Short mmCIF file of C-alpha atoms in Angstrom, two decimals:
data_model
loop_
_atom_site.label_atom_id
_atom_site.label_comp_id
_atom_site.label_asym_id
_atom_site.label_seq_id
_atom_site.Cartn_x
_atom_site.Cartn_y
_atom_site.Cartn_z
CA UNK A 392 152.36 39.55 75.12
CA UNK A 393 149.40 42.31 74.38
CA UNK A 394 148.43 44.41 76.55
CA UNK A 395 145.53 42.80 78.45
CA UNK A 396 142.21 44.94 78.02
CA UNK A 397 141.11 46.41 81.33
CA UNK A 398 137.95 44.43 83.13
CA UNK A 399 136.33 46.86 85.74
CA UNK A 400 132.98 46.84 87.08
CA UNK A 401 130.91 49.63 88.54
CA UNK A 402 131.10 49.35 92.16
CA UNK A 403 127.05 50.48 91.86
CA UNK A 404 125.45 49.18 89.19
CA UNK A 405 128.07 46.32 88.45
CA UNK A 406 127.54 46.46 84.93
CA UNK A 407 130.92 46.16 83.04
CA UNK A 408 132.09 49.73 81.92
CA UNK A 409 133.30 49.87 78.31
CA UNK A 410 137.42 50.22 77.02
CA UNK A 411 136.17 53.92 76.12
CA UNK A 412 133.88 54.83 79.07
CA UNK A 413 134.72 57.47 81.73
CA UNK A 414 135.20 56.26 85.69
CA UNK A 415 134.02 58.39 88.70
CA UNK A 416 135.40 57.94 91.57
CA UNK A 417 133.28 58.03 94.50
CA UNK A 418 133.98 59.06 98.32
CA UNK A 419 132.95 57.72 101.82
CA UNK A 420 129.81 59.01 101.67
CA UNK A 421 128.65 56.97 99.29
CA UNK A 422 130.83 54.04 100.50
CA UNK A 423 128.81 54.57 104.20
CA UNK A 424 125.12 54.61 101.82
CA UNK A 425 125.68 52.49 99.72
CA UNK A 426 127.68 49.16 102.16
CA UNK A 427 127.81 46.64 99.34
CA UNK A 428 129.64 48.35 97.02
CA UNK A 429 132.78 46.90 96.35
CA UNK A 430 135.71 49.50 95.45
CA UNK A 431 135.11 53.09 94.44
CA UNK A 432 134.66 53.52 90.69
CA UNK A 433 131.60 54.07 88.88
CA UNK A 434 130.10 53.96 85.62
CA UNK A 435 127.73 57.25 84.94
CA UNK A 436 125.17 55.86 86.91
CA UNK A 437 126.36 57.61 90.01
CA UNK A 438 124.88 60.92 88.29
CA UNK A 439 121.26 59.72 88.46
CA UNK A 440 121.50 59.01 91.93
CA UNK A 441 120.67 62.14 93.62
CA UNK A 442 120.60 62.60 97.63
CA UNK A 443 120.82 65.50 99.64
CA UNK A 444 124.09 65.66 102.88
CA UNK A 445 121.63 67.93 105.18
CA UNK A 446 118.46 67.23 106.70
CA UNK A 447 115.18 70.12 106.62
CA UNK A 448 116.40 71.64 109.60
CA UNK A 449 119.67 72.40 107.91
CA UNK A 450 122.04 70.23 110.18
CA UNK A 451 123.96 66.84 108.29
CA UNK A 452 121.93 63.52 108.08
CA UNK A 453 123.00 61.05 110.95
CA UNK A 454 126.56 59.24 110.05
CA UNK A 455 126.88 62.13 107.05
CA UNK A 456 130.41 61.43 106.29
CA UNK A 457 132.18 65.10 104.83
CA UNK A 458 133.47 65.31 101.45
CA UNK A 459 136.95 64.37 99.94
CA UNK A 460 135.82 65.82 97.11
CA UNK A 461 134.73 69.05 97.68
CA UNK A 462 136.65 71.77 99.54
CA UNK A 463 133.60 73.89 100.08
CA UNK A 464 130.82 72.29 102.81
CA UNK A 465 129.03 69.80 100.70
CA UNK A 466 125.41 69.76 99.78
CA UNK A 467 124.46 66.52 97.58
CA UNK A 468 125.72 63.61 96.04
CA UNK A 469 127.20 65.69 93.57
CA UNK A 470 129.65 66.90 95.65
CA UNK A 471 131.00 63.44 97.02
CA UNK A 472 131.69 62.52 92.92
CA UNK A 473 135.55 62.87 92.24
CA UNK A 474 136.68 64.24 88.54
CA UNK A 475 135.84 61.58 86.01
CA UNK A 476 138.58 59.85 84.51
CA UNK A 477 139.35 57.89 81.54
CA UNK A 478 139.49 54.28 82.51
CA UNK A 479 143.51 53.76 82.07
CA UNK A 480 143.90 56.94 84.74
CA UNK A 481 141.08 55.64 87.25
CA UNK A 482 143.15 52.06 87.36
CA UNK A 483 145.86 53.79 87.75
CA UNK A 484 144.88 56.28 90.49
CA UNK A 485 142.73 54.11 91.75
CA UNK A 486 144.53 50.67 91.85
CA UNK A 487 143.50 48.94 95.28
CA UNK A 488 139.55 49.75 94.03
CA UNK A 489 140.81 48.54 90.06
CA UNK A 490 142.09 45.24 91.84
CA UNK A 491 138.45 44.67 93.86
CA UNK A 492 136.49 45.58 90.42
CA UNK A 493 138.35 42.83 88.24
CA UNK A 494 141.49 44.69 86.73
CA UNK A 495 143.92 42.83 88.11
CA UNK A 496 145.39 41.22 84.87
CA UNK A 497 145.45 44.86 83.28
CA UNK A 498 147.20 46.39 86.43
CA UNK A 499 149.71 43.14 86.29
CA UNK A 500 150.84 43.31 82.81
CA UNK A 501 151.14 46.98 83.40
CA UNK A 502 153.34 47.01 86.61
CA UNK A 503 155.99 45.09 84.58
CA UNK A 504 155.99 47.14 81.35
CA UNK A 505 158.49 48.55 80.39
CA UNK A 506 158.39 52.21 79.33
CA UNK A 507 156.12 52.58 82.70
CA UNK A 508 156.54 55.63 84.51
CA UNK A 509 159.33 54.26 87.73
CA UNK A 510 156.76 55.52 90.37
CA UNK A 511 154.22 54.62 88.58
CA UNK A 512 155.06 51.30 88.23
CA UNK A 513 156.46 50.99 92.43
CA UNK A 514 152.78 52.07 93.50
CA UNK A 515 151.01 49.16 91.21
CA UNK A 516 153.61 46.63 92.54
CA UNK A 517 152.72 47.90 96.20
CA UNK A 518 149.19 47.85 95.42
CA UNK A 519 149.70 44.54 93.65
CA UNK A 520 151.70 42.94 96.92
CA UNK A 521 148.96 44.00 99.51
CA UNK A 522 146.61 42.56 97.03
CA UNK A 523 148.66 39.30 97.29
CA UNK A 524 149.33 38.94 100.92
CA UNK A 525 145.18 39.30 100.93
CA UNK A 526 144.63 37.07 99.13
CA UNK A 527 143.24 38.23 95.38
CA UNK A 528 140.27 35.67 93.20
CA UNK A 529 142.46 34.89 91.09
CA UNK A 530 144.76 33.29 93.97
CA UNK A 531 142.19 31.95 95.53
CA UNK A 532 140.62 29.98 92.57
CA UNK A 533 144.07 28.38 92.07
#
């Protein structure tokens, strides 16, 4: 069977991101602005959104949520961006967030193929099991 190509949508803009495009993964902060997003990785429209973490009088907004991201106190929406990925790497690092952005056949075919790194392959299965004890779309249209 081919490999299955990977189907992931930005969890912003929900625009489909390409076989060749780069995901960022984003952090809580955006998670707590932005409610109805639905997993974690973005397309490069995540760089034109611009916000500031600290009010004028210096201190955090209300609910500011610190960043995973950044070691350093954290400044703008820059600094709750993770390192961009290729896709293959964010589904891979990222596979609860792949599953809720429509990867789920990709991340299937790959937790069974062989050649897959063993650990590799044990934290997709894992993913892929709490996924299924959820309930996934696919499930449910069945």
């Amino acid at each position: 069977m081919p490999r299955p190509k990977i189907r992931l949508t930005c969890c912003l803009c929900g625009k489909p991101l390409g076989q060749r495009a780069e995901a960022l993964p984003l952090d809580a902060e955006w998670q707590r602005r932005h409610p109805n997003m639905v997993g974690i990785l973005a397309c490069r429209c995540a760089l034109r959104e611009e916000w500031r973490c600290y009010r004028p009088d210096g201190r955090y907004v209300d609910g500011h949520i610190p960043s995973a991201v950044s070691p350093s106190p954290c400044l703008d929406s820059w600094d709750h961006i993770g390192d961009d990925h290729t896709l293959v790497a964010a589904v891979i690092r990222h596979p609860r967030s792949a599953l809720e952005q429509g990867a789920e056949e990709y991340l299937r075919h790959t937790a069974h193929r062989p050649g897959v790194a063993p650990e590799v392959a044990r934290e997709l299965r894992a993913a892929l099991a709490a996924w299924d004890a959820e309930g996934s779309l696919i499930n449910d249209w069945l």
